[in-house]
Amino acid sequence: MQIAIVGLAGSGKTTVFNTLTRGHAETGGYGGVTLNVGVVKVPDERLGRLAEIFKPKKIVQADVTYVDLPAPPASSEDRVGTEELPADHLARLRDSDALLHVVRAFDDPSNPHPAGTVDAARDLEELDLEFTLADLAMAERRLERLTGSGRHGSPAEREAAEREEVVLQAIHDGLEAGRPIRDLGLDDDASKAIRGFRFLTEKPVLVLLNVGEGDLADERALIDRVAAGYGHQHAMVDALSAKIEMELGELEPDEAAAFMEELGITESSLDRVIALSYRLLGLVSFLTAGPDEVRAWPIADGSTAVDAAGVIHTDLARGFIRAETVAYEDLVRLGSMGEAKKAGRLRSEGKTYRVKDGDVLEILFSR
Ligand SMILES: Nc1nc2c(ncn2[C@@H]2O[C@H](COP(=O)(O)OP(=O)(O)OP(=O)(O)O)[C@@H](O)[C@H]2O)c(=O)[nH]1
Ligand SMILES: [Mg+2]
């Protein structure tokens, strides 16, 4: 699972990246050109509780990869800015499962906004427009090819091409009217027909307002204001002060606590942002527990027991017999697998069982 951090130049992308990954990539070189990649462990307090029961040798958290990308150049009459990104950057962007869109909301006289004023809604719209133009150009090119080539191939191929054309035309018309693809409510067949294009406005997005260190008290009002004007599907709006979070991340725990008290904040936004981006991806975690390891595994919401087995290892999916399943809450309340079984809370589930967040699974399989 990969999330691309996008945003206009100087919005704080790399600072957010450093915060999330506890990294030290260089910030502040206006209009950065480097690509940063980092892996983040998803915090999950259930693992600690399970570890108390199983006393495993290790604990393994689910992880998500974050990619920090430079802003695309602005589009003009005859060029689409996003398509001018270096090929490897564009590939990373298209390959990502979701976007984390960092928007500058901090004012800083020593680092003035190039537009002269700070206006989060304006900046948000500006980059969204770039991605809309990139998708539109792609849809147009493909539509031209489909209509220009006439109808070739077998009946099945012609039918597939017609279906693709209908979906692309709907996408094209939507984009022209300013509607991102994520708003179109495409059904599974339509999504599948266009999967190969990896459209940017189809990806779910978490808008992250990067607020100034003096504006934390007004954070909620700002989120509400921006969210009210951003009524898109598969989109969420949240805020953090990237600069403060980065500084907090560099402190020892007791120093961090003192600093937070000074700032008048009770919790770091970091865990919340990681958890939100995880949810945004439509991910839930199932858990495995034993004497060797206690582990959280990311899986798409709605996946089946055999899908879950395949996430652990393809052999487990191939030889799947059944999944011994207990809900995390039941297991923790009853204290052990044995007690869960006695209480009738340990279930044997088959291949098509839909795994729920927090299910503790043991997959039985034949080799
Ligand atoms: N005051 C303040 N400054 C910030 C904040 N976040 C980022 N900055 C500063 O803004 C400048 C740009 O931050 P970066 O994280 O490099 O922004 P970026 O989006 O990665 O920039 P490019 O990669 O150059 O497009 C740096 O000097 C940061 O220190 C913030 O919350 N408050
Ligand atoms: Mg940067």
mmCIF file of C-alpha atoms and ligand atoms in Angstrom:
data_model
loop_
_atom_site.group_PDB
_atom_site.id
_atom_site.type_symbol
_atom_site.label_atom_id
_atom_site.label_comp_id
_atom_site.label_asym_id
_atom_site.label_seq_id
_atom_site.Cartn_x
_atom_site.Cartn_y
_atom_site.Cartn_z
ATOM 1 C CA MET A 1 0.000 0.000 0.000
ATOM 2 C CA GLN A 2 1.412 3.320 -1.065
ATOM 3 C CA ILE A 3 0.301 6.881 -0.407
ATOM 4 C CA ALA A 4 1.656 9.795 -2.451
ATOM 5 C CA ILE A 5 2.227 13.071 -0.619
ATOM 6 C CA VAL A 6 1.317 15.819 -3.076
ATOM 7 C CA GLY A 7 0.913 19.576 -2.786
ATOM 8 C CA LEU A 8 2.014 22.874 -4.270
ATOM 9 C CA ALA A 9 5.645 23.977 -3.932
ATOM 10 C CA GLY A 10 6.528 24.917 -0.376
ATOM 11 C CA SER A 11 3.264 23.648 1.147
ATOM 12 C CA GLY A 12 5.161 21.475 3.610
ATOM 13 C CA LYS A 13 5.164 18.090 1.863
ATOM 14 C CA THR A 14 8.661 17.117 2.901
ATOM 15 C CA THR A 15 8.092 18.337 6.452
ATOM 16 C CA VAL A 16 4.984 16.109 6.607
ATOM 17 C CA PHE A 17 6.963 13.249 5.098
ATOM 18 C CA ASN A 18 9.683 13.643 7.724
ATOM 19 C CA THR A 19 7.058 13.759 10.426
ATOM 20 C CA LEU A 20 5.302 10.611 9.265
ATOM 21 C CA THR A 21 8.454 8.624 8.633
ATOM 22 C CA ARG A 22 10.610 10.193 11.356
ATOM 23 C CA GLY A 23 12.947 10.934 8.491
ATOM 24 C CA HIS A 24 15.399 13.722 7.841
ATOM 25 C CA ALA A 25 14.877 14.587 4.180
ATOM 26 C CA GLU A 26 15.905 18.129 3.311
ATOM 27 C CA THR A 27 13.170 20.759 3.519
ATOM 28 C CA GLY A 28 12.859 24.362 2.482
ATOM 29 C CA GLY A 29 14.698 24.301 -0.853
ATOM 30 C CA TYR A 30 11.809 25.958 -2.600
ATOM 31 C CA GLY A 31 10.434 23.782 -5.401
ATOM 32 C CA GLY A 32 12.261 20.660 -4.291
ATOM 33 C CA VAL A 33 13.084 18.094 -6.982
ATOM 34 C CA THR A 34 13.933 14.976 -5.033
ATOM 35 C CA LEU A 35 11.656 12.049 -4.420
ATOM 36 C CA ASN A 36 11.578 10.610 -0.906
ATOM 37 C CA VAL A 37 10.249 7.186 -0.013
ATOM 38 C CA GLY A 38 9.622 5.913 3.508
ATOM 39 C CA VAL A 39 7.750 3.163 5.291
ATOM 40 C CA VAL A 40 5.522 3.902 8.256
ATOM 41 C CA LYS A 41 4.342 1.443 10.862
ATOM 42 C CA VAL A 42 0.645 1.818 11.568
ATOM 43 C CA PRO A 43 0.110 2.258 15.319
ATOM 44 C CA ASP A 44 -2.271 -0.339 16.730
ATOM 45 C CA GLU A 45 -2.667 -0.578 20.489
ATOM 46 C CA ARG A 46 -4.354 -3.983 20.133
ATOM 47 C CA LEU A 47 -0.956 -5.506 19.403
ATOM 48 C CA GLY A 48 0.335 -4.552 22.851
ATOM 49 C CA ARG A 49 -2.648 -6.195 24.554
ATOM 50 C CA LEU A 50 -2.268 -9.357 22.492
ATOM 51 C CA ALA A 51 1.420 -9.455 23.332
ATOM 52 C CA GLU A 52 0.507 -9.557 27.041
ATOM 53 C CA ILE A 53 -1.478 -12.727 26.359
ATOM 54 C CA PHE A 54 0.867 -14.483 23.939
ATOM 55 C CA LYS A 55 4.280 -13.178 25.083
ATOM 56 C CA PRO A 56 5.581 -13.386 21.498
ATOM 57 C CA LYS A 57 9.223 -13.029 20.448
ATOM 58 C CA LYS A 58 8.247 -10.073 18.272
ATOM 59 C CA ILE A 59 5.460 -7.676 17.397
ATOM 60 C CA VAL A 60 4.919 -6.721 13.760
ATOM 61 C CA GLN A 61 2.791 -3.714 12.834
ATOM 62 C CA ALA A 62 1.082 -3.202 9.485
ATOM 63 C CA ASP A 63 2.937 -0.740 7.276
ATOM 64 C CA VAL A 64 2.191 1.857 4.635
ATOM 65 C CA THR A 65 4.690 3.387 2.193
ATOM 66 C CA TYR A 66 4.698 7.163 1.813
ATOM 67 C CA VAL A 67 6.208 8.874 -1.227
ATOM 68 C CA ASP A 68 7.052 12.590 -1.111
ATOM 69 C CA LEU A 69 6.802 14.068 -4.601
ATOM 70 C CA PRO A 70 7.795 17.513 -5.862
ATOM 71 C CA ALA A 71 4.946 19.674 -7.150
ATOM 72 C CA PRO A 72 4.228 19.444 -10.872
ATOM 73 C CA PRO A 73 4.962 22.530 -12.977
ATOM 74 C CA ALA A 74 1.866 24.621 -13.751
ATOM 75 C CA SER A 75 -0.021 23.739 -16.919
ATOM 76 C CA SER A 76 -0.366 26.208 -19.773
ATOM 77 C CA GLU A 77 -2.257 26.326 -23.071
ATOM 78 C CA ASP A 78 -0.095 23.731 -24.749
ATOM 79 C CA ARG A 79 1.241 21.529 -21.969
ATOM 80 C CA VAL A 80 -0.040 19.502 -19.058
ATOM 81 C CA GLY A 81 2.220 20.213 -16.083
ATOM 82 C CA THR A 82 1.827 16.858 -14.343
ATOM 83 C CA GLU A 83 2.926 15.005 -17.492
ATOM 84 C CA GLU A 84 6.204 16.934 -17.381
ATOM 85 C CA LEU A 85 7.223 15.407 -14.088
ATOM 86 C CA PRO A 86 10.210 13.077 -14.444
ATOM 87 C CA ALA A 87 9.026 9.637 -15.592
ATOM 88 C CA ASP A 88 9.872 7.891 -12.323
ATOM 89 C CA HIS A 89 7.987 10.516 -10.307
ATOM 90 C CA LEU A 90 4.931 10.221 -12.516
ATOM 91 C CA ALA A 91 5.042 6.444 -12.257
ATOM 92 C CA ARG A 92 5.216 6.643 -8.451
ATOM 93 C CA LEU A 93 2.286 9.041 -8.438
ATOM 94 C CA ARG A 94 0.156 6.875 -10.709
ATOM 95 C CA ASP A 95 1.067 3.701 -8.806
ATOM 96 C CA SER A 96 -0.033 5.122 -5.467
ATOM 97 C CA ASP A 97 -3.233 3.860 -3.905
ATOM 98 C CA ALA A 98 -4.204 7.187 -2.390
ATOM 99 C CA LEU A 99 -3.155 10.818 -2.179
ATOM 100 C CA LEU A 100 -2.198 12.850 0.862
ATOM 101 C CA HIS A 101 -2.703 16.396 -0.364
ATOM 102 C CA VAL A 102 -0.761 18.872 1.791
ATOM 103 C CA VAL A 103 -2.097 22.418 1.623
ATOM 104 C CA ARG A 104 -0.334 25.422 3.074
ATOM 105 C CA ALA A 105 -2.405 27.111 5.771
ATOM 106 C CA PHE A 106 0.501 28.575 7.766
ATOM 107 C CA ASP A 107 1.517 32.173 7.533
ATOM 108 C CA ASP A 108 5.181 32.943 8.000
ATOM 109 C CA PRO A 109 6.565 36.397 7.210
ATOM 110 C CA SER A 110 10.075 34.956 6.928
ATOM 111 C CA ASN A 111 8.826 32.548 4.260
ATOM 112 C CA PRO A 112 6.132 34.374 2.290
ATOM 113 C CA HIS A 113 3.653 32.499 0.120
ATOM 114 C CA PRO A 114 4.536 33.051 -3.557
ATOM 115 C CA ALA A 115 0.953 34.136 -4.281
ATOM 116 C CA GLY A 116 1.246 36.881 -1.658
ATOM 117 C CA THR A 117 -1.542 35.555 0.554
ATOM 118 C CA VAL A 118 -2.288 32.303 2.355
ATOM 119 C CA ASP A 119 -5.519 30.779 1.057
ATOM 120 C CA ALA A 120 -5.912 27.043 1.606
ATOM 121 C CA ALA A 121 -9.076 26.598 -0.464
ATOM 122 C CA ARG A 122 -7.461 28.362 -3.435
ATOM 123 C CA ASP A 123 -4.304 26.246 -3.280
ATOM 124 C CA LEU A 124 -6.299 23.048 -2.889
ATOM 125 C CA GLU A 125 -8.267 23.869 -6.010
ATOM 126 C CA GLU A 126 -5.133 24.787 -7.945
ATOM 127 C CA LEU A 127 -3.474 21.385 -7.615
ATOM 128 C CA ASP A 128 -6.781 19.553 -8.037
ATOM 129 C CA LEU A 129 -7.143 21.355 -11.341
ATOM 130 C CA GLU A 130 -3.701 20.140 -12.405
ATOM 131 C CA PHE A 131 -4.676 16.545 -11.713
ATOM 132 C CA THR A 132 -7.992 17.045 -13.498
ATOM 133 C CA LEU A 133 -6.125 18.328 -16.569
ATOM 134 C CA ALA A 134 -3.753 15.349 -16.473
ATOM 135 C CA ASP A 135 -6.660 12.886 -16.384
ATOM 136 C CA LEU A 136 -8.543 14.788 -19.043
ATOM 137 C CA ALA A 137 -5.564 14.697 -21.412
ATOM 138 C CA MET A 138 -5.213 10.965 -20.885
ATOM 139 C CA ALA A 139 -8.926 10.293 -21.447
ATOM 140 C CA GLU A 140 -8.947 12.451 -24.572
ATOM 141 C CA ARG A 141 -5.972 10.696 -26.122
ATOM 142 C CA ARG A 142 -7.462 7.295 -25.490
ATOM 143 C CA LEU A 143 -10.893 8.291 -26.793
ATOM 144 C CA GLU A 144 -9.327 9.618 -29.983
ATOM 145 C CA ARG A 145 -7.550 6.341 -30.489
ATOM 146 C CA LEU A 146 -10.666 4.290 -29.819
ATOM 147 C CA THR A 147 -12.866 6.257 -32.214
ATOM 148 C CA GLY A 148 -10.150 6.860 -34.798
ATOM 149 C CA SER A 149 -9.181 3.224 -35.200
ATOM 150 C CA GLY A 150 -12.668 2.155 -36.291
ATOM 151 C CA ARG A 151 -13.862 -1.193 -35.074
ATOM 152 C CA HIS A 152 -11.342 -3.998 -35.311
ATOM 153 C CA GLY A 153 -10.855 -7.353 -33.705
ATOM 154 C CA SER A 154 -13.107 -10.127 -32.522
ATOM 155 C CA PRO A 155 -16.669 -9.410 -31.358
ATOM 156 C CA ALA A 156 -15.487 -9.738 -27.767
ATOM 157 C CA GLU A 157 -12.685 -7.221 -28.340
ATOM 158 C CA ARG A 158 -15.048 -4.811 -30.041
ATOM 159 C CA GLU A 159 -17.461 -5.108 -27.173
ATOM 160 C CA ALA A 160 -14.716 -4.408 -24.627
ATOM 161 C CA ALA A 161 -13.600 -1.357 -26.631
ATOM 162 C CA GLU A 162 -17.167 -0.057 -26.744
ATOM 163 C CA ARG A 163 -17.553 -0.503 -23.018
ATOM 164 C CA GLU A 164 -14.291 1.307 -22.391
ATOM 165 C CA GLU A 165 -15.394 4.132 -24.649
ATOM 166 C CA VAL A 166 -18.657 4.608 -22.753
ATOM 167 C CA VAL A 167 -16.822 4.794 -19.410
ATOM 168 C CA LEU A 168 -14.137 7.110 -20.757
ATOM 169 C CA GLN A 169 -16.710 9.419 -22.272
ATOM 170 C CA ALA A 170 -18.505 9.665 -18.929
ATOM 171 C CA ILE A 171 -15.177 10.377 -17.222
ATOM 172 C CA HIS A 172 -14.251 12.925 -19.843
ATOM 173 C CA ASP A 173 -17.551 14.790 -19.495
ATOM 174 C CA GLY A 174 -17.310 14.699 -15.722
ATOM 175 C CA LEU A 175 -13.754 16.051 -15.696
ATOM 176 C CA GLU A 176 -14.688 18.815 -18.093
ATOM 177 C CA ALA A 177 -17.441 19.804 -15.701
ATOM 178 C CA GLY A 178 -14.860 19.829 -12.889
ATOM 179 C CA ARG A 179 -15.866 16.525 -11.315
ATOM 180 C CA PRO A 180 -13.027 14.265 -10.187
ATOM 181 C CA ILE A 181 -13.449 10.599 -11.123
ATOM 182 C CA ARG A 182 -13.772 9.653 -7.441
ATOM 183 C CA ASP A 183 -17.129 11.474 -7.469
ATOM 184 C CA LEU A 184 -18.642 9.537 -10.355
ATOM 185 C CA GLY A 185 -19.668 6.459 -8.395
ATOM 186 C CA LEU A 186 -18.338 4.070 -11.049
ATOM 187 C CA ASP A 187 -19.441 0.490 -10.575
ATOM 188 C CA ASP A 188 -16.980 -2.419 -10.369
ATOM 189 C CA ASP A 189 -17.066 -3.155 -14.099
ATOM 190 C CA ALA A 190 -16.431 0.454 -15.030
ATOM 191 C CA SER A 191 -13.586 0.765 -12.522
ATOM 192 C CA LYS A 192 -12.049 -2.394 -13.908
ATOM 193 C CA ALA A 193 -12.298 -1.165 -17.493
ATOM 194 C CA ILE A 194 -10.189 1.912 -16.651
ATOM 195 C CA ARG A 195 -7.895 0.466 -13.978
ATOM 196 C CA GLY A 196 -4.906 0.452 -16.320
ATOM 197 C CA PHE A 197 -4.960 4.244 -16.678
ATOM 198 C CA ARG A 198 -4.354 4.789 -12.955
ATOM 199 C CA PHE A 199 -6.206 8.101 -13.099
ATOM 200 C CA LEU A 200 -5.159 10.602 -10.457
ATOM 201 C CA THR A 201 -8.586 11.993 -9.586
ATOM 202 C CA GLU A 202 -9.873 8.479 -9.047
ATOM 203 C CA LYS A 203 -7.614 7.953 -6.046
ATOM 204 C CA PRO A 204 -9.054 8.606 -2.597
ATOM 205 C CA VAL A 205 -7.599 11.734 -1.051
ATOM 206 C CA LEU A 206 -6.819 12.983 2.431
ATOM 207 C CA VAL A 207 -6.474 16.761 2.410
ATOM 208 C CA LEU A 208 -4.059 17.810 5.120
ATOM 209 C CA LEU A 209 -4.112 21.495 6.038
ATOM 210 C CA ASN A 210 -0.691 22.493 7.291
ATOM 211 C CA VAL A 211 -1.576 25.086 9.929
ATOM 212 C CA GLY A 212 0.752 27.582 11.572
ATOM 213 C CA GLU A 213 2.066 26.889 15.055
ATOM 214 C CA GLY A 214 0.041 29.863 16.383
ATOM 215 C CA ASP A 215 -3.203 28.715 14.780
ATOM 216 C CA LEU A 216 -3.741 25.360 16.453
ATOM 217 C CA ALA A 217 -6.680 26.716 18.441
ATOM 218 C CA ASP A 218 -8.495 27.585 15.193
ATOM 219 C CA GLU A 219 -7.668 24.294 13.530
ATOM 220 C CA ARG A 220 -11.173 22.845 13.851
ATOM 221 C CA ALA A 221 -12.862 25.911 12.348
ATOM 222 C CA LEU A 222 -10.473 25.859 9.404
ATOM 223 C CA ILE A 223 -11.059 22.151 8.769
ATOM 224 C CA ASP A 224 -14.825 22.683 8.841
ATOM 225 C CA ARG A 225 -14.619 25.635 6.485
ATOM 226 C CA VAL A 226 -12.476 23.846 3.909
ATOM 227 C CA ALA A 227 -14.431 20.585 4.223
ATOM 228 C CA ALA A 228 -17.709 22.450 3.635
ATOM 229 C CA GLY A 229 -16.407 23.533 0.233
ATOM 230 C CA TYR A 230 -14.968 20.124 -0.574
ATOM 231 C CA GLY A 231 -17.933 17.791 -0.761
ATOM 232 C CA HIS A 232 -16.226 15.030 -2.690
ATOM 233 C CA GLN A 233 -16.541 11.275 -2.407
ATOM 234 C CA HIS A 234 -13.604 9.311 -0.985
ATOM 235 C CA ALA A 235 -12.145 12.517 0.410
ATOM 236 C CA MET A 236 -11.383 13.649 3.958
ATOM 237 C CA VAL A 237 -10.022 16.876 5.382
ATOM 238 C CA ASP A 238 -7.765 17.086 8.427
ATOM 239 C CA ALA A 239 -5.079 19.410 9.734
ATOM 240 C CA LEU A 240 -1.794 19.397 11.563
ATOM 241 C CA SER A 241 1.136 21.688 12.139
ATOM 242 C CA ALA A 242 3.867 19.907 10.265
ATOM 243 C CA LYS A 243 6.579 22.007 11.834
ATOM 244 C CA ILE A 244 5.465 21.266 15.391
ATOM 245 C CA GLU A 245 4.943 17.589 14.667
ATOM 246 C CA MET A 246 8.412 17.342 13.190
ATOM 247 C CA GLU A 247 9.917 19.042 16.239
ATOM 248 C CA LEU A 248 7.891 16.844 18.610
ATOM 249 C CA GLY A 249 9.185 13.787 16.808
ATOM 250 C CA GLU A 250 12.752 14.810 17.533
ATOM 251 C CA LEU A 251 12.234 15.195 21.291
ATOM 252 C CA GLU A 252 12.482 12.661 24.084
ATOM 253 C CA PRO A 253 9.007 11.636 25.352
ATOM 254 C CA ASP A 254 9.135 13.761 28.535
ATOM 255 C CA GLU A 255 10.446 16.790 26.643
ATOM 256 C CA ALA A 256 7.696 16.294 24.063
ATOM 257 C CA ALA A 257 5.059 16.187 26.811
ATOM 258 C CA ALA A 258 6.356 19.452 28.266
ATOM 259 C CA PHE A 259 6.413 21.073 24.825
ATOM 260 C CA MET A 260 2.835 19.953 24.150
ATOM 261 C CA GLU A 261 1.696 21.422 27.446
ATOM 262 C CA GLU A 262 3.363 24.691 26.544
ATOM 263 C CA LEU A 263 1.511 24.697 23.220
ATOM 264 C CA GLY A 264 -1.767 23.773 24.894
ATOM 265 C CA ILE A 265 -2.281 20.574 22.904
ATOM 266 C CA THR A 266 -3.158 17.198 24.368
ATOM 267 C CA GLU A 267 -2.347 14.817 21.555
ATOM 268 C CA SER A 268 -0.026 14.641 18.595
ATOM 269 C CA SER A 269 -1.877 14.656 15.266
ATOM 270 C CA LEU A 270 0.549 12.202 13.809
ATOM 271 C CA ASP A 271 -1.067 8.932 14.849
ATOM 272 C CA ARG A 272 -4.416 10.334 13.802
ATOM 273 C CA VAL A 273 -3.144 11.172 10.314
ATOM 274 C CA ILE A 274 -1.616 7.730 9.892
ATOM 275 C CA ALA A 275 -4.827 6.065 11.070
ATOM 276 C CA LEU A 276 -6.942 8.299 8.826
ATOM 277 C CA SER A 277 -4.896 7.560 5.741
ATOM 278 C CA TYR A 278 -5.173 3.860 6.528
ATOM 279 C CA ARG A 279 -8.954 4.110 6.758
ATOM 280 C CA LEU A 280 -9.068 6.218 3.634
ATOM 281 C CA LEU A 281 -7.451 3.384 1.721
ATOM 282 C CA GLY A 282 -10.372 1.216 2.765
ATOM 283 C CA LEU A 283 -8.007 -0.915 4.806
ATOM 284 C CA VAL A 284 -8.773 -2.854 7.934
ATOM 285 C CA SER A 285 -6.405 -5.045 9.924
ATOM 286 C CA PHE A 286 -6.737 -8.652 10.837
ATOM 287 C CA LEU A 287 -4.444 -10.032 13.497
ATOM 288 C CA THR A 288 -2.434 -13.171 14.015
ATOM 289 C CA ALA A 289 -1.051 -14.180 17.378
ATOM 290 C CA GLY A 290 1.211 -16.901 18.674
ATOM 291 C CA PRO A 291 4.419 -17.484 20.613
ATOM 292 C CA ASP A 292 6.596 -16.338 17.691
ATOM 293 C CA GLU A 293 4.855 -13.153 16.722
ATOM 294 C CA VAL A 294 1.829 -10.982 17.185
ATOM 295 C CA ARG A 295 1.063 -9.202 13.960
ATOM 296 C CA ALA A 296 -1.360 -6.848 12.216
ATOM 297 C CA TRP A 297 -2.003 -7.377 8.508
ATOM 298 C CA PRO A 298 -3.543 -4.778 6.214
ATOM 299 C CA ILE A 299 -6.381 -6.025 4.057
ATOM 300 C CA ALA A 300 -9.047 -4.329 1.950
ATOM 301 C CA ASP A 301 -12.349 -4.030 3.786
ATOM 302 C CA GLY A 302 -14.696 -6.754 2.543
ATOM 303 C CA SER A 303 -11.949 -9.319 1.879
ATOM 304 C CA THR A 304 -12.616 -12.983 2.545
ATOM 305 C CA ALA A 305 -10.846 -15.479 4.784
ATOM 306 C CA VAL A 306 -9.052 -16.987 1.812
ATOM 307 C CA ASP A 307 -7.902 -13.479 0.739
ATOM 308 C CA ALA A 308 -6.540 -13.014 4.241
ATOM 309 C CA ALA A 309 -4.726 -16.338 4.028
ATOM 310 C CA GLY A 310 -3.171 -15.193 0.736
ATOM 311 C CA VAL A 311 -1.869 -12.010 2.358
ATOM 312 C CA ILE A 312 0.104 -14.142 4.800
ATOM 313 C CA HIS A 313 1.350 -16.584 2.177
ATOM 314 C CA THR A 314 0.086 -17.915 -1.145
ATOM 315 C CA ASP A 315 0.465 -21.493 0.185
ATOM 316 C CA LEU A 316 -2.066 -20.729 2.898
ATOM 317 C CA ALA A 317 -4.588 -19.582 0.307
ATOM 318 C CA ARG A 318 -3.948 -22.552 -1.969
ATOM 319 C CA GLY A 319 -4.296 -25.182 0.749
ATOM 320 C CA PHE A 320 -6.924 -23.280 2.747
ATOM 321 C CA ILE A 321 -9.066 -25.507 4.967
ATOM 322 C CA ARG A 322 -10.633 -23.102 7.442
ATOM 323 C CA ALA A 323 -9.925 -20.048 9.573
ATOM 324 C CA GLU A 324 -10.199 -20.355 13.331
ATOM 325 C CA THR A 325 -11.519 -16.921 14.201
ATOM 326 C CA VAL A 326 -12.046 -14.936 17.365
ATOM 327 C CA ALA A 327 -12.851 -11.244 17.670
ATOM 328 C CA TYR A 328 -10.080 -9.247 19.355
ATOM 329 C CA GLU A 329 -12.488 -7.939 22.035
ATOM 330 C CA ASP A 330 -13.634 -11.454 22.938
ATOM 331 C CA LEU A 331 -10.099 -12.765 23.121
ATOM 332 C CA VAL A 332 -8.908 -9.944 25.361
ATOM 333 C CA ARG A 333 -11.994 -10.152 27.576
ATOM 334 C CA LEU A 334 -11.681 -13.927 28.004
ATOM 335 C CA GLY A 335 -7.906 -13.893 28.323
ATOM 336 C CA SER A 336 -6.800 -16.815 26.168
ATOM 337 C CA MET A 337 -7.634 -18.909 23.110
ATOM 338 C CA GLY A 338 -8.607 -21.792 25.385
ATOM 339 C CA GLU A 339 -11.068 -19.664 27.333
ATOM 340 C CA ALA A 340 -12.452 -18.202 24.110
ATOM 341 C CA LYS A 341 -13.072 -21.713 22.862
ATOM 342 C CA LYS A 342 -14.766 -22.794 26.089
ATOM 343 C CA ALA A 343 -17.025 -19.763 25.894
ATOM 344 C CA GLY A 344 -17.958 -20.640 22.319
ATOM 345 C CA ARG A 345 -16.367 -17.486 20.918
ATOM 346 C CA LEU A 346 -13.877 -19.300 18.691
ATOM 347 C CA ARG A 347 -15.522 -19.832 15.322
ATOM 348 C CA SER A 348 -14.530 -22.014 12.363
ATOM 349 C CA GLU A 349 -14.981 -19.921 9.262
ATOM 350 C CA GLY A 350 -14.826 -21.042 5.638
ATOM 351 C CA LYS A 351 -13.295 -19.539 2.503
ATOM 352 C CA THR A 352 -16.012 -16.973 1.833
ATOM 353 C CA TYR A 353 -16.189 -15.558 5.374
ATOM 354 C CA ARG A 354 -15.785 -11.771 5.274
ATOM 355 C CA VAL A 355 -12.959 -10.837 7.606
ATOM 356 C CA LYS A 356 -13.643 -8.015 10.061
ATOM 357 C CA ASP A 357 -11.261 -5.465 11.497
ATOM 358 C CA GLY A 358 -9.704 -6.965 14.615
ATOM 359 C CA ASP A 359 -10.429 -10.589 13.801
ATOM 360 C CA VAL A 360 -7.697 -12.775 15.232
ATOM 361 C CA LEU A 361 -7.201 -15.567 12.716
ATOM 362 C CA GLU A 362 -5.461 -18.888 12.640
ATOM 363 C CA ILE A 363 -5.482 -20.326 9.137
ATOM 364 C CA LEU A 364 -5.556 -24.113 8.907
ATOM 365 C CA PHE A 365 -4.265 -25.399 5.590
ATOM 366 C CA SER A 366 -2.954 -28.493 3.869
ATOM 367 C CA ARG A 367 0.399 -28.462 2.143
HETATM 368 N N1 LIG B 1 6.127 28.282 10.001
HETATM 369 C C1 LIG B 1 5.953 27.104 9.414
HETATM 370 N N2 LIG B 1 6.773 26.762 8.440
HETATM 371 C C2 LIG B 1 6.601 25.570 7.851
HETATM 372 C C3 LIG B 1 5.574 24.665 8.262
HETATM 373 N N3 LIG B 1 5.663 23.565 7.480
HETATM 374 C C4 LIG B 1 6.678 23.780 6.631
HETATM 375 N N4 LIG B 1 7.255 24.984 6.860
HETATM 376 C C5 LIG B 1 8.396 25.577 6.177
HETATM 377 O O1 LIG B 1 8.069 25.782 4.826
HETATM 378 C C6 LIG B 1 9.198 25.510 3.990
HETATM 379 C C7 LIG B 1 8.812 24.464 2.964
HETATM 380 O O2 LIG B 1 8.588 23.240 3.626
HETATM 381 P P1 LIG B 1 8.847 21.870 2.876
HETATM 382 O O3 LIG B 1 8.421 20.791 3.776
HETATM 383 O O4 LIG B 1 10.198 21.825 2.303
HETATM 384 O O5 LIG B 1 7.767 22.056 1.720
HETATM 385 P P2 LIG B 1 7.631 21.177 0.386
HETATM 386 O O6 LIG B 1 6.186 21.188 0.045
HETATM 387 O O7 LIG B 1 8.287 19.883 0.530
HETATM 388 O O8 LIG B 1 8.424 22.101 -0.610
HETATM 389 P P3 LIG B 1 8.989 21.699 -2.051
HETATM 390 O O9 LIG B 1 9.398 20.268 -2.009
HETATM 391 O O10 LIG B 1 10.122 22.635 -2.236
HETATM 392 O O11 LIG B 1 7.853 21.958 -2.977
HETATM 393 C C8 LIG B 1 10.304 25.047 4.928
HETATM 394 O O12 LIG B 1 11.138 26.143 5.186
HETATM 395 C C9 LIG B 1 9.564 24.614 6.166
HETATM 396 O O13 LIG B 1 10.347 24.755 7.330
HETATM 397 C C10 LIG B 1 4.732 25.045 9.332
HETATM 398 O O14 LIG B 1 3.818 24.304 9.761
HETATM 399 N N5 LIG B 1 4.970 26.286 9.879
HETATM 400 MG MG MG B 2 9.772 18.929 -0.614
#
